[in-house]
C-alpha cells in the first residue's frame, strides 16, 4: 500500500511540474496560436540530442512546431568520414518528421548556413534538400559569396530565410551591427526575418528595430544544442523561448503562410515582442475582462489571466480622473478584481459615468523600450 501511495505522489508531482512548464497562449480571433522553436540542433551537426528526443521535449513542453536546423557546413562531412553516420544532411529532419507525426508536433525542414561575420548564420526554413545548399556553401571560401549562393539555392526550394542571432557574442563581441553585406542580401530579397531572441544571448533590441524598419518577420528560438532539461530550470517553472505563430490552420502550410504574413510574436524570459497589431488581440485573449460593474461610489472590473505567463500592468496616462492600483502582476490563470474610485486621495466617490481605463502592459513590447498600451472606455450606460 505504501509503495502504491508513493507511486501516486510521484506521478502527481511529475504531472504538476509538466503542467507548470507547458506553454499555453490562447487562440486569437480568426487564428490558432501555435508555439514554435524555430532554431534547433541535433546530434547530426553539433547537438547532443537525437532528433526523436527533440520531438519528445517539444511534446512535453507544449511546443507545437519544431524547426530542425542542423548546420550546413563541413561538420556533417567530417562525421561521415569518421564513420559516425552514413547518411545525407536531410536525415535528422526525416527522423524528426516521422516521430513528429506520432506526437502531433509539426516539424519544419530547415538548415543553418554557417559562415563567419559578416554575414554570419542564416536559417533556411521549408527547404527540400540541404545537400544542394551544402555543395554551394562548401565551394566558396568568401563568407559573403558562400551565403549569397546558398540562400539563392535555398530560395529555389521556396525557403524562408532568417538572419540568426545578430547579437551572438562570438560574432558580435562589442556591438550588434548591420553590415553592408546584410544590405546586399536584403536588397536581393534573400532576408525574410531576423531572430530577435536567441536562447544563448537573449533579446536583441537592435535586431528588433531592424525588423520593424525593414518589415521583416520576428523570430525567436532556443538554438538548443544540449537537452532542454540542462538549458532550462524546470523546477523554477521556466518556459523555453519560442515564436508565437498565428496560423489559419495547424499544418506546415499554415505555419509557412503565417511567417510570410509576419503574424508572429516572440516569447523569452517572460517577455513578448511583436507589433501592436499582433500583440493587442493576444493581450485581450490572454487577460480577459470578465465583469464590469458600476457601484454607487466605485467601479468593479474583473480580469482573468488565461495564459501561462505573468502579465505585468502599470497605469498609463489618460485615466487621471480616477484612481486604481498603479502596478499589478497578474499571475498565470489568476483572477483578480480591480476597484476603480474617484481621483481624490481621501476616497471621494466615483462621480463620473464614463472614463478611460488606461494600462501599459510592461511585458508586451511593440518596439524596443515601448510597452503595449491598452485603453478601454468604461461606461455606466453600457453596463445597463
mmCIF file of C-alpha atoms in Angstrom:
data_model
loop_
_atom_site.group_PDB
_atom_site.id
_atom_site.type_symbol
_atom_site.label_atom_id
_atom_site.label_comp_id
_atom_site.label_asym_id
_atom_site.label_seq_id
_atom_site.Cartn_x
_atom_site.Cartn_y
_atom_site.Cartn_z
ATOM 1 C CA UNK A 1 0.000 0.000 0.000
ATOM 2 C CA UNK A 2 2.777 2.435 0.960
ATOM 3 C CA UNK A 3 4.609 1.665 -2.288
ATOM 4 C CA UNK A 4 1.468 2.384 -4.344
ATOM 5 C CA UNK A 5 0.942 5.618 -2.427
ATOM 6 C CA UNK A 6 4.472 6.792 -3.200
ATOM 7 C CA UNK A 7 3.992 6.000 -6.891
ATOM 8 C CA UNK A 8 0.811 8.089 -6.938
ATOM 9 C CA UNK A 9 2.554 11.004 -5.194
ATOM 10 C CA UNK A 10 5.479 10.919 -7.629
ATOM 11 C CA UNK A 11 3.100 10.762 -10.599
ATOM 12 C CA UNK A 12 1.131 13.768 -9.336
ATOM 13 C CA UNK A 13 4.345 15.734 -8.747
ATOM 14 C CA UNK A 14 5.574 14.944 -12.262
ATOM 15 C CA UNK A 15 2.191 15.944 -13.719
ATOM 16 C CA UNK A 16 2.206 19.241 -11.820
ATOM 17 C CA UNK A 17 5.740 20.039 -12.942
ATOM 18 C CA UNK A 18 4.902 19.149 -16.548
ATOM 19 C CA UNK A 19 1.803 21.385 -16.493
ATOM 20 C CA UNK A 20 3.823 24.195 -14.942
ATOM 21 C CA UNK A 21 6.349 24.098 -17.766
ATOM 22 C CA UNK A 22 3.942 23.725 -20.684
ATOM 23 C CA UNK A 23 3.388 26.683 -22.950
ATOM 24 C CA UNK A 24 -0.166 27.923 -23.168
ATOM 25 C CA UNK A 25 -1.281 31.031 -25.033
ATOM 26 C CA UNK A 26 -4.946 31.351 -26.044
ATOM 27 C CA UNK A 27 -6.079 31.467 -29.657
ATOM 28 C CA UNK A 28 -6.982 34.882 -31.048
ATOM 29 C CA UNK A 29 -9.943 35.704 -33.235
ATOM 30 C CA UNK A 30 -9.507 34.073 -36.634
ATOM 31 C CA UNK A 31 -6.229 32.307 -35.840
ATOM 32 C CA UNK A 32 -4.715 29.425 -33.907
ATOM 33 C CA UNK A 33 -1.873 30.435 -31.599
ATOM 34 C CA UNK A 34 0.942 27.953 -32.215
ATOM 35 C CA UNK A 35 4.245 27.931 -30.327
ATOM 36 C CA UNK A 36 7.351 27.152 -32.334
ATOM 37 C CA UNK A 37 11.031 26.667 -31.639
ATOM 38 C CA UNK A 38 12.493 27.858 -34.926
ATOM 39 C CA UNK A 39 16.142 27.065 -34.199
ATOM 40 C CA UNK A 40 17.037 23.539 -33.017
ATOM 41 C CA UNK A 41 20.141 21.367 -33.383
ATOM 42 C CA UNK A 42 20.548 17.605 -33.113
ATOM 43 C CA UNK A 43 23.327 15.029 -32.997
ATOM 44 C CA UNK A 44 23.545 15.262 -36.788
ATOM 45 C CA UNK A 45 25.520 18.524 -36.532
ATOM 46 C CA UNK A 46 26.883 19.806 -33.208
ATOM 47 C CA UNK A 47 23.960 18.997 -30.915
ATOM 48 C CA UNK A 48 23.948 16.373 -28.168
ATOM 49 C CA UNK A 49 20.382 15.145 -28.712
ATOM 50 C CA UNK A 50 18.821 12.645 -31.128
ATOM 51 C CA UNK A 51 16.041 14.086 -33.376
ATOM 52 C CA UNK A 52 13.305 11.970 -31.768
ATOM 53 C CA UNK A 53 14.237 13.403 -28.361
ATOM 54 C CA UNK A 54 13.806 16.913 -29.720
ATOM 55 C CA UNK A 55 10.236 15.987 -30.622
ATOM 56 C CA UNK A 56 9.592 14.403 -27.226
ATOM 57 C CA UNK A 57 10.857 17.549 -25.486
ATOM 58 C CA UNK A 58 8.515 19.687 -27.581
ATOM 59 C CA UNK A 59 5.584 17.383 -26.863
ATOM 60 C CA UNK A 60 6.162 17.567 -23.099
ATOM 61 C CA UNK A 61 6.574 21.368 -23.145
ATOM 62 C CA UNK A 62 3.527 22.137 -25.270
ATOM 63 C CA UNK A 63 5.566 23.277 -28.278
ATOM 64 C CA UNK A 64 3.548 22.863 -31.479
ATOM 65 C CA UNK A 65 6.271 23.434 -34.089
ATOM 66 C CA UNK A 66 9.921 22.354 -34.247
ATOM 67 C CA UNK A 67 12.334 23.526 -36.951
ATOM 68 C CA UNK A 68 15.253 21.147 -37.440
ATOM 69 C CA UNK A 69 18.092 23.499 -38.369
ATOM 70 C CA UNK A 70 21.306 21.496 -38.221
ATOM 71 C CA UNK A 71 24.380 23.292 -39.526
ATOM 72 C CA UNK A 72 25.026 23.275 -43.258
ATOM 73 C CA UNK A 73 28.837 23.181 -43.204
ATOM 74 C CA UNK A 74 31.605 20.594 -43.156
ATOM 75 C CA UNK A 75 30.724 19.188 -39.718
ATOM 76 C CA UNK A 76 28.463 16.548 -41.213
ATOM 77 C CA UNK A 77 31.095 15.599 -43.792
ATOM 78 C CA UNK A 78 33.666 15.068 -41.027
ATOM 79 C CA UNK A 79 31.289 12.829 -39.072
ATOM 80 C CA UNK A 80 30.574 10.725 -42.160
ATOM 81 C CA UNK A 81 34.302 10.424 -42.819
ATOM 82 C CA UNK A 82 34.828 9.315 -39.219
ATOM 83 C CA UNK A 83 32.239 6.594 -39.684
ATOM 84 C CA UNK A 84 29.698 8.102 -37.291
ATOM 85 C CA UNK A 85 26.991 8.430 -39.952
ATOM 86 C CA UNK A 86 26.265 7.061 -43.382
ATOM 87 C CA UNK A 87 23.523 9.441 -44.498
ATOM 88 C CA UNK A 88 22.971 12.890 -46.007
ATOM 89 C CA UNK A 89 22.203 16.218 -44.321
ATOM 90 C CA UNK A 90 18.439 15.650 -44.517
ATOM 91 C CA UNK A 91 18.398 12.594 -42.240
ATOM 92 C CA UNK A 92 17.807 14.471 -38.979
ATOM 93 C CA UNK A 93 14.681 16.053 -40.461
ATOM 94 C CA UNK A 94 13.400 12.711 -41.770
ATOM 95 C CA UNK A 95 13.805 11.075 -38.356
ATOM 96 C CA UNK A 96 12.184 14.007 -36.557
ATOM 97 C CA UNK A 97 9.292 14.314 -39.029
ATOM 98 C CA UNK A 98 8.368 10.650 -38.672
ATOM 99 C CA UNK A 99 8.338 10.911 -34.873
ATOM 100 C CA UNK A 100 6.521 14.252 -35.046
ATOM 101 C CA UNK A 101 3.561 12.531 -36.682
ATOM 102 C CA UNK A 102 3.269 10.228 -33.677
ATOM 103 C CA UNK A 103 3.490 13.076 -31.175
ATOM 104 C CA UNK A 104 1.355 15.600 -33.050
ATOM 105 C CA UNK A 105 4.291 18.013 -33.408
ATOM 106 C CA UNK A 106 4.685 19.923 -36.695
ATOM 107 C CA UNK A 107 8.243 19.512 -37.999
ATOM 108 C CA UNK A 108 9.802 22.025 -40.396
ATOM 109 C CA UNK A 109 12.663 21.028 -42.702
ATOM 110 C CA UNK A 110 15.427 23.578 -42.337
ATOM 111 C CA UNK A 111 19.133 24.112 -42.063
ATOM 112 C CA UNK A 112 21.583 26.687 -40.746
ATOM 113 C CA UNK A 113 24.038 28.064 -43.296
ATOM 114 C CA UNK A 114 27.008 28.814 -41.053
ATOM 115 C CA UNK A 115 29.702 31.313 -42.055
ATOM 116 C CA UNK A 116 31.848 33.950 -40.369
ATOM 117 C CA UNK A 117 30.639 37.501 -39.774
ATOM 118 C CA UNK A 118 29.686 39.167 -41.969
ATOM 119 C CA UNK A 119 27.160 37.866 -42.872
ATOM 120 C CA UNK A 120 27.072 35.237 -40.080
ATOM 121 C CA UNK A 121 24.466 32.471 -39.844
ATOM 122 C CA UNK A 122 21.114 32.125 -41.640
ATOM 123 C CA UNK A 123 18.374 29.565 -41.165
ATOM 124 C CA UNK A 124 16.663 28.354 -44.343
ATOM 125 C CA UNK A 125 13.194 27.022 -43.491
ATOM 126 C CA UNK A 126 10.799 24.900 -45.575
ATOM 127 C CA UNK A 127 13.586 23.674 -47.864
ATOM 128 C CA UNK A 128 13.621 20.273 -49.572
ATOM 129 C CA UNK A 129 17.323 19.342 -49.831
ATOM 130 C CA UNK A 130 20.174 20.543 -47.638
ATOM 131 C CA UNK A 131 22.720 18.688 -49.784
ATOM 132 C CA UNK A 132 22.254 21.050 -52.734
ATOM 133 C CA UNK A 133 22.796 24.045 -50.454
ATOM 134 C CA UNK A 134 25.846 22.435 -48.824
ATOM 135 C CA UNK A 135 27.595 21.822 -52.147
ATOM 136 C CA UNK A 136 27.424 25.539 -52.987
ATOM 137 C CA UNK A 137 28.343 26.639 -49.482
ATOM 138 C CA UNK A 138 31.407 24.380 -49.396
ATOM 139 C CA UNK A 139 32.636 25.599 -52.800
ATOM 140 C CA UNK A 140 33.059 29.240 -51.732
ATOM 141 C CA UNK A 141 35.794 30.455 -49.388
ATOM 142 C CA UNK A 142 34.466 34.005 -49.165
ATOM 143 C CA UNK A 143 31.835 34.252 -46.423
ATOM 144 C CA UNK A 144 29.515 36.614 -48.266
ATOM 145 C CA UNK A 145 29.655 34.787 -51.620
ATOM 146 C CA UNK A 146 29.045 31.460 -49.885
ATOM 147 C CA UNK A 147 25.991 32.861 -48.112
ATOM 148 C CA UNK A 148 24.636 34.524 -51.232
ATOM 149 C CA UNK A 149 24.778 31.390 -53.393
ATOM 150 C CA UNK A 150 23.448 29.251 -50.545
ATOM 151 C CA UNK A 151 20.444 31.486 -49.951
ATOM 152 C CA UNK A 152 19.738 31.690 -53.672
ATOM 153 C CA UNK A 153 19.712 27.899 -53.889
ATOM 154 C CA UNK A 154 17.503 27.738 -50.812
ATOM 155 C CA UNK A 155 15.145 30.243 -52.428
ATOM 156 C CA UNK A 156 14.821 27.937 -55.427
ATOM 157 C CA UNK A 157 13.498 25.438 -52.898
ATOM 158 C CA UNK A 158 10.955 28.058 -51.687
ATOM 159 C CA UNK A 159 12.849 28.802 -48.485
ATOM 160 C CA UNK A 160 12.049 31.337 -45.798
ATOM 161 C CA UNK A 161 15.377 32.895 -44.740
ATOM 162 C CA UNK A 162 16.165 34.071 -41.214
ATOM 163 C CA UNK A 163 19.253 36.008 -40.122
ATOM 164 C CA UNK A 164 20.192 34.284 -36.867
ATOM 165 C CA UNK A 165 21.438 35.855 -33.620
ATOM 166 C CA UNK A 166 22.941 39.136 -34.938
ATOM 167 C CA UNK A 167 23.959 39.803 -31.319
ATOM 168 C CA UNK A 168 25.793 36.498 -30.794
ATOM 169 C CA UNK A 169 28.797 37.419 -28.659
ATOM 170 C CA UNK A 170 31.154 35.158 -30.626
ATOM 171 C CA UNK A 171 30.486 37.113 -33.832
ATOM 172 C CA UNK A 172 29.494 40.461 -32.310
ATOM 173 C CA UNK A 173 31.753 40.806 -29.251
ATOM 174 C CA UNK A 174 31.360 44.578 -28.803
ATOM 175 C CA UNK A 175 28.327 45.754 -30.750
ATOM 176 C CA UNK A 176 25.405 44.426 -32.769
ATOM 177 C CA UNK A 177 25.990 45.713 -36.272
ATOM 178 C CA UNK A 178 24.181 45.671 -39.600
ATOM 179 C CA UNK A 179 26.906 45.248 -42.239
ATOM 180 C CA UNK A 180 26.857 46.262 -45.927
ATOM 181 C CA UNK A 181 26.684 42.547 -46.717
ATOM 182 C CA UNK A 182 23.321 42.380 -44.967
ATOM 183 C CA UNK A 183 22.085 45.300 -47.039
ATOM 184 C CA UNK A 184 23.053 43.406 -50.198
ATOM 185 C CA UNK A 185 21.219 40.281 -49.103
ATOM 186 C CA UNK A 186 18.185 42.300 -48.039
ATOM 187 C CA UNK A 187 18.007 44.212 -51.323
ATOM 188 C CA UNK A 188 18.164 40.934 -53.240
ATOM 189 C CA UNK A 189 15.160 39.695 -51.289
ATOM 190 C CA UNK A 190 17.156 36.961 -49.570
ATOM 191 C CA UNK A 191 16.379 38.028 -45.991
ATOM 192 C CA UNK A 192 12.830 37.464 -44.764
ATOM 193 C CA UNK A 193 13.175 37.548 -40.987
ATOM 194 C CA UNK A 194 15.515 38.249 -38.082
ATOM 195 C CA UNK A 195 15.978 36.225 -34.915
ATOM 196 C CA UNK A 196 15.440 38.875 -32.231
ATOM 197 C CA UNK A 197 15.628 36.415 -29.335
ATOM 198 C CA UNK A 198 18.134 33.583 -29.078
ATOM 199 C CA UNK A 199 18.312 31.167 -26.170
ATOM 200 C CA UNK A 200 22.036 31.740 -25.745
ATOM 201 C CA UNK A 201 22.173 35.527 -25.990
ATOM 202 C CA UNK A 202 18.650 36.642 -25.132
ATOM 203 C CA UNK A 203 16.842 39.629 -26.636
ATOM 204 C CA UNK A 204 18.394 41.997 -29.179
ATOM 205 C CA UNK A 205 16.746 45.442 -29.305
ATOM 206 C CA UNK A 206 18.867 46.278 -32.350
ATOM 207 C CA UNK A 207 17.542 43.290 -34.304
ATOM 208 C CA UNK A 208 14.018 44.109 -33.164
ATOM 209 C CA UNK A 209 14.310 47.642 -34.532
ATOM 210 C CA UNK A 210 15.826 46.420 -37.808
ATOM 211 C CA UNK A 211 12.870 44.076 -38.250
ATOM 212 C CA UNK A 212 10.456 46.970 -37.727
ATOM 213 C CA UNK A 213 12.354 49.298 -40.079
ATOM 214 C CA UNK A 214 12.602 46.702 -42.858
ATOM 215 C CA UNK A 215 9.242 44.983 -42.364
ATOM 216 C CA UNK A 216 10.816 41.614 -41.546
ATOM 217 C CA UNK A 217 9.224 38.778 -39.604
ATOM 218 C CA UNK A 218 10.140 38.455 -35.915
ATOM 219 C CA UNK A 219 11.642 35.082 -34.992
ATOM 220 C CA UNK A 220 12.767 33.570 -31.697
ATOM 221 C CA UNK A 221 14.278 30.211 -30.852
ATOM 222 C CA UNK A 222 16.417 28.356 -28.376
ATOM 223 C CA UNK A 223 19.322 27.500 -30.689
ATOM 224 C CA UNK A 224 19.468 24.491 -28.392
ATOM 225 C CA UNK A 225 22.346 22.031 -28.564
ATOM 226 C CA UNK A 226 22.025 20.315 -25.169
ATOM 227 C CA UNK A 227 18.990 18.543 -23.708
ATOM 228 C CA UNK A 228 16.380 21.146 -22.759
ATOM 229 C CA UNK A 229 16.421 19.928 -19.157
ATOM 230 C CA UNK A 230 20.013 21.211 -18.936
ATOM 231 C CA UNK A 231 19.201 24.568 -20.523
ATOM 232 C CA UNK A 232 16.049 25.428 -18.560
ATOM 233 C CA UNK A 233 15.309 25.340 -14.844
ATOM 234 C CA UNK A 234 12.072 23.384 -14.965
ATOM 235 C CA UNK A 235 11.877 23.325 -11.161
ATOM 236 C CA UNK A 236 11.593 27.128 -11.250
ATOM 237 C CA UNK A 237 8.873 26.981 -13.899
ATOM 238 C CA UNK A 238 10.980 28.289 -16.781
ATOM 239 C CA UNK A 239 9.491 28.162 -20.268
ATOM 240 C CA UNK A 240 11.608 27.839 -23.388
ATOM 241 C CA UNK A 241 11.884 30.899 -25.659
ATOM 242 C CA UNK A 242 9.797 30.476 -28.764
ATOM 243 C CA UNK A 243 7.973 32.092 -31.656
ATOM 244 C CA UNK A 244 4.223 32.540 -31.385
ATOM 245 C CA UNK A 245 2.707 31.806 -34.789
ATOM 246 C CA UNK A 246 -0.839 32.969 -35.536
ATOM 247 C CA UNK A 247 -1.874 30.423 -38.132
ATOM 248 C CA UNK A 248 -5.040 29.771 -40.090
ATOM 249 C CA UNK A 249 -4.528 26.021 -39.744
ATOM 250 C CA UNK A 250 -2.371 23.609 -37.758
ATOM 251 C CA UNK A 251 -0.043 22.408 -40.519
ATOM 252 C CA UNK A 252 3.278 23.120 -42.202
ATOM 253 C CA UNK A 253 1.417 25.216 -44.786
ATOM 254 C CA UNK A 254 -0.358 27.102 -42.020
ATOM 255 C CA UNK A 255 2.953 27.918 -40.331
ATOM 256 C CA UNK A 256 4.555 28.952 -43.616
ATOM 257 C CA UNK A 257 1.668 31.267 -44.540
ATOM 258 C CA UNK A 258 1.780 32.953 -41.115
ATOM 259 C CA UNK A 259 5.545 33.560 -41.301
ATOM 260 C CA UNK A 260 5.279 35.172 -44.737
ATOM 261 C CA UNK A 261 2.366 37.298 -43.479
ATOM 262 C CA UNK A 262 4.508 38.352 -40.465
ATOM 263 C CA UNK A 263 1.884 37.171 -37.969
ATOM 264 C CA UNK A 264 4.390 36.250 -35.268
ATOM 265 C CA UNK A 265 5.435 37.348 -31.819
ATOM 266 C CA UNK A 266 8.469 36.245 -29.820
ATOM 267 C CA UNK A 267 8.459 34.993 -26.234
ATOM 268 C CA UNK A 268 11.517 34.932 -23.971
ATOM 269 C CA UNK A 269 12.145 35.367 -20.249
ATOM 270 C CA UNK A 270 8.555 36.334 -19.521
ATOM 271 C CA UNK A 271 8.502 38.994 -22.263
ATOM 272 C CA UNK A 272 6.549 39.098 -25.524
ATOM 273 C CA UNK A 273 7.772 41.082 -28.541
ATOM 274 C CA UNK A 274 5.644 41.894 -31.556
ATOM 275 C CA UNK A 275 3.716 44.548 -33.450
ATOM 276 C CA UNK A 276 0.707 46.189 -31.843
ATOM 277 C CA UNK A 277 -1.492 44.550 -34.492
ATOM 278 C CA UNK A 278 -0.332 41.132 -33.288
ATOM 279 C CA UNK A 279 0.040 41.743 -29.540
ATOM 280 C CA UNK A 280 -3.238 43.563 -28.875
ATOM 281 C CA UNK A 281 -5.501 40.622 -29.858
ATOM 282 C CA UNK A 282 -3.234 38.292 -27.904
ATOM 283 C CA UNK A 283 -3.403 40.531 -24.833
ATOM 284 C CA UNK A 284 -7.196 40.770 -24.983
ATOM 285 C CA UNK A 285 -7.448 36.990 -25.282
ATOM 286 C CA UNK A 286 -4.881 36.423 -22.527
ATOM 287 C CA UNK A 287 -6.199 38.906 -19.953
ATOM 288 C CA UNK A 288 -9.932 38.628 -20.430
ATOM 289 C CA UNK A 289 -12.221 41.235 -18.877
ATOM 290 C CA UNK A 290 -14.965 39.020 -17.452
ATOM 291 C CA UNK A 291 -17.002 41.555 -15.459
ATOM 292 C CA UNK A 292 -17.610 45.321 -15.325
ATOM 293 C CA UNK A 293 -19.983 46.627 -12.650
ATOM 294 C CA UNK A 294 -20.578 50.231 -11.615
ATOM 295 C CA UNK A 295 -21.439 50.777 -7.981
ATOM 296 C CA UNK A 296 -22.558 53.998 -6.357
ATOM 297 C CA UNK A 297 -19.057 55.066 -5.356
ATOM 298 C CA UNK A 298 -16.796 52.789 -7.407
ATOM 299 C CA UNK A 299 -16.414 50.553 -10.468
ATOM 300 C CA UNK A 300 -15.556 46.874 -10.213
ATOM 301 C CA UNK A 301 -13.612 45.262 -13.093
ATOM 302 C CA UNK A 302 -12.706 41.566 -13.010
ATOM 303 C CA UNK A 303 -9.833 40.223 -15.133
ATOM 304 C CA UNK A 304 -8.659 36.649 -15.655
ATOM 305 C CA UNK A 305 -5.231 35.692 -16.994
ATOM 306 C CA UNK A 306 -5.842 32.814 -19.400
ATOM 307 C CA UNK A 307 -2.196 32.452 -20.438
ATOM 308 C CA UNK A 308 0.704 30.591 -18.852
ATOM 309 C CA UNK A 309 2.853 33.651 -18.167
ATOM 310 C CA UNK A 310 2.534 36.546 -15.707
ATOM 311 C CA UNK A 311 1.135 39.752 -17.216
ATOM 312 C CA UNK A 312 2.630 42.983 -15.860
ATOM 313 C CA UNK A 313 0.353 46.043 -15.767
ATOM 314 C CA UNK A 314 1.123 49.682 -14.980
ATOM 315 C CA UNK A 315 -1.213 52.663 -15.036
ATOM 316 C CA UNK A 316 -0.849 54.729 -18.214
ATOM 317 C CA UNK A 317 -1.721 58.374 -18.934
ATOM 318 C CA UNK A 318 -5.347 59.064 -19.793
ATOM 319 C CA UNK A 319 -7.072 57.951 -16.585
ATOM 320 C CA UNK A 320 -6.233 60.869 -14.312
ATOM 321 C CA UNK A 321 -9.873 61.409 -13.267
ATOM 322 C CA UNK A 322 -9.936 58.034 -11.482
ATOM 323 C CA UNK A 323 -7.551 56.052 -9.361
ATOM 324 C CA UNK A 324 -6.714 52.355 -9.179
ATOM 325 C CA UNK A 325 -3.620 50.291 -8.422
ATOM 326 C CA UNK A 326 -0.777 51.738 -10.478
ATOM 327 C CA UNK A 327 1.131 48.449 -10.716
ATOM 328 C CA UNK A 328 -0.051 44.846 -10.764
ATOM 329 C CA UNK A 329 1.398 41.490 -11.798
ATOM 330 C CA UNK A 330 -1.331 39.058 -12.800
ATOM 331 C CA UNK A 331 -0.084 35.517 -12.351
ATOM 332 C CA UNK A 332 -0.904 32.706 -14.821
ATOM 333 C CA UNK A 333 -4.599 31.726 -14.621
ATOM 334 C CA UNK A 334 -5.179 34.206 -11.783
ATOM 335 C CA UNK A 335 -8.492 36.034 -11.492
ATOM 336 C CA UNK A 336 -8.372 39.442 -9.834
ATOM 337 C CA UNK A 337 -10.676 42.394 -9.215
ATOM 338 C CA UNK A 338 -9.614 45.957 -9.973
ATOM 339 C CA UNK A 339 -11.503 48.555 -7.935
ATOM 340 C CA UNK A 340 -11.693 51.994 -9.543
ATOM 341 C CA UNK A 341 -12.536 55.050 -7.442
ATOM 342 C CA UNK A 342 -12.623 58.831 -7.694
ATOM 343 C CA UNK A 343 -9.375 60.724 -8.090
ATOM 344 C CA UNK A 344 -9.417 62.307 -4.630
ATOM 345 C CA UNK A 345 -6.830 60.622 -2.421
ATOM 346 C CA UNK A 346 -9.272 60.782 0.521
ATOM 347 C CA UNK A 347 -11.577 58.360 -1.250
ATOM 348 C CA UNK A 348 -14.086 60.648 -2.931
ATOM 349 C CA UNK A 349 -16.945 58.722 -4.588
ATOM 350 C CA UNK A 350 -16.807 57.869 -8.267
ATOM 351 C CA UNK A 351 -18.929 60.642 -9.766
ATOM 352 C CA UNK A 352 -18.130 60.090 -13.437
ATOM 353 C CA UNK A 353 -20.391 57.882 -15.520
ATOM 354 C CA UNK A 354 -17.738 57.251 -18.145
ATOM 355 C CA UNK A 355 -13.940 57.079 -18.027
ATOM 356 C CA UNK A 356 -10.902 55.518 -19.694
ATOM 357 C CA UNK A 357 -9.097 52.578 -18.134
ATOM 358 C CA UNK A 358 -5.526 53.002 -19.400
ATOM 359 C CA UNK A 359 -2.767 50.446 -18.861
ATOM 360 C CA UNK A 360 0.757 49.794 -20.043
ATOM 361 C CA UNK A 361 1.386 46.064 -20.497
ATOM 362 C CA UNK A 362 5.014 46.108 -19.449
ATOM 363 C CA UNK A 363 5.964 42.657 -20.766
ATOM 364 C CA UNK A 364 4.215 43.034 -24.149
ATOM 365 C CA UNK A 365 6.736 45.082 -26.150
ATOM 366 C CA UNK A 366 5.842 46.599 -29.544
ATOM 367 C CA UNK A 367 9.259 48.200 -30.174
ATOM 368 C CA UNK A 368 12.481 48.457 -28.164
ATOM 369 C CA UNK A 369 11.566 50.163 -24.888
ATOM 370 C CA UNK A 370 7.900 50.593 -25.872
ATOM 371 C CA UNK A 371 5.251 48.575 -23.995
ATOM 372 C CA UNK A 372 1.822 47.854 -25.417
ATOM 373 C CA UNK A 373 -0.755 50.422 -24.295
ATOM 374 C CA UNK A 374 -4.279 49.192 -23.609
ATOM 375 C CA UNK A 375 -7.153 51.647 -23.246
ATOM 376 C CA UNK A 376 -10.840 50.844 -22.894
ATOM 377 C CA UNK A 377 -13.737 53.218 -22.241
ATOM 378 C CA UNK A 378 -15.984 52.059 -19.421
ATOM 379 C CA UNK A 379 -19.492 53.492 -19.197
ATOM 380 C CA UNK A 380 -22.284 53.164 -16.685
ATOM 381 C CA UNK A 381 -24.768 53.279 -19.572
ATOM 382 C CA UNK A 382 -23.043 50.432 -21.427
ATOM 383 C CA UNK A 383 -23.329 48.286 -18.323
ATOM 384 C CA UNK A 384 -27.094 48.819 -18.230
#
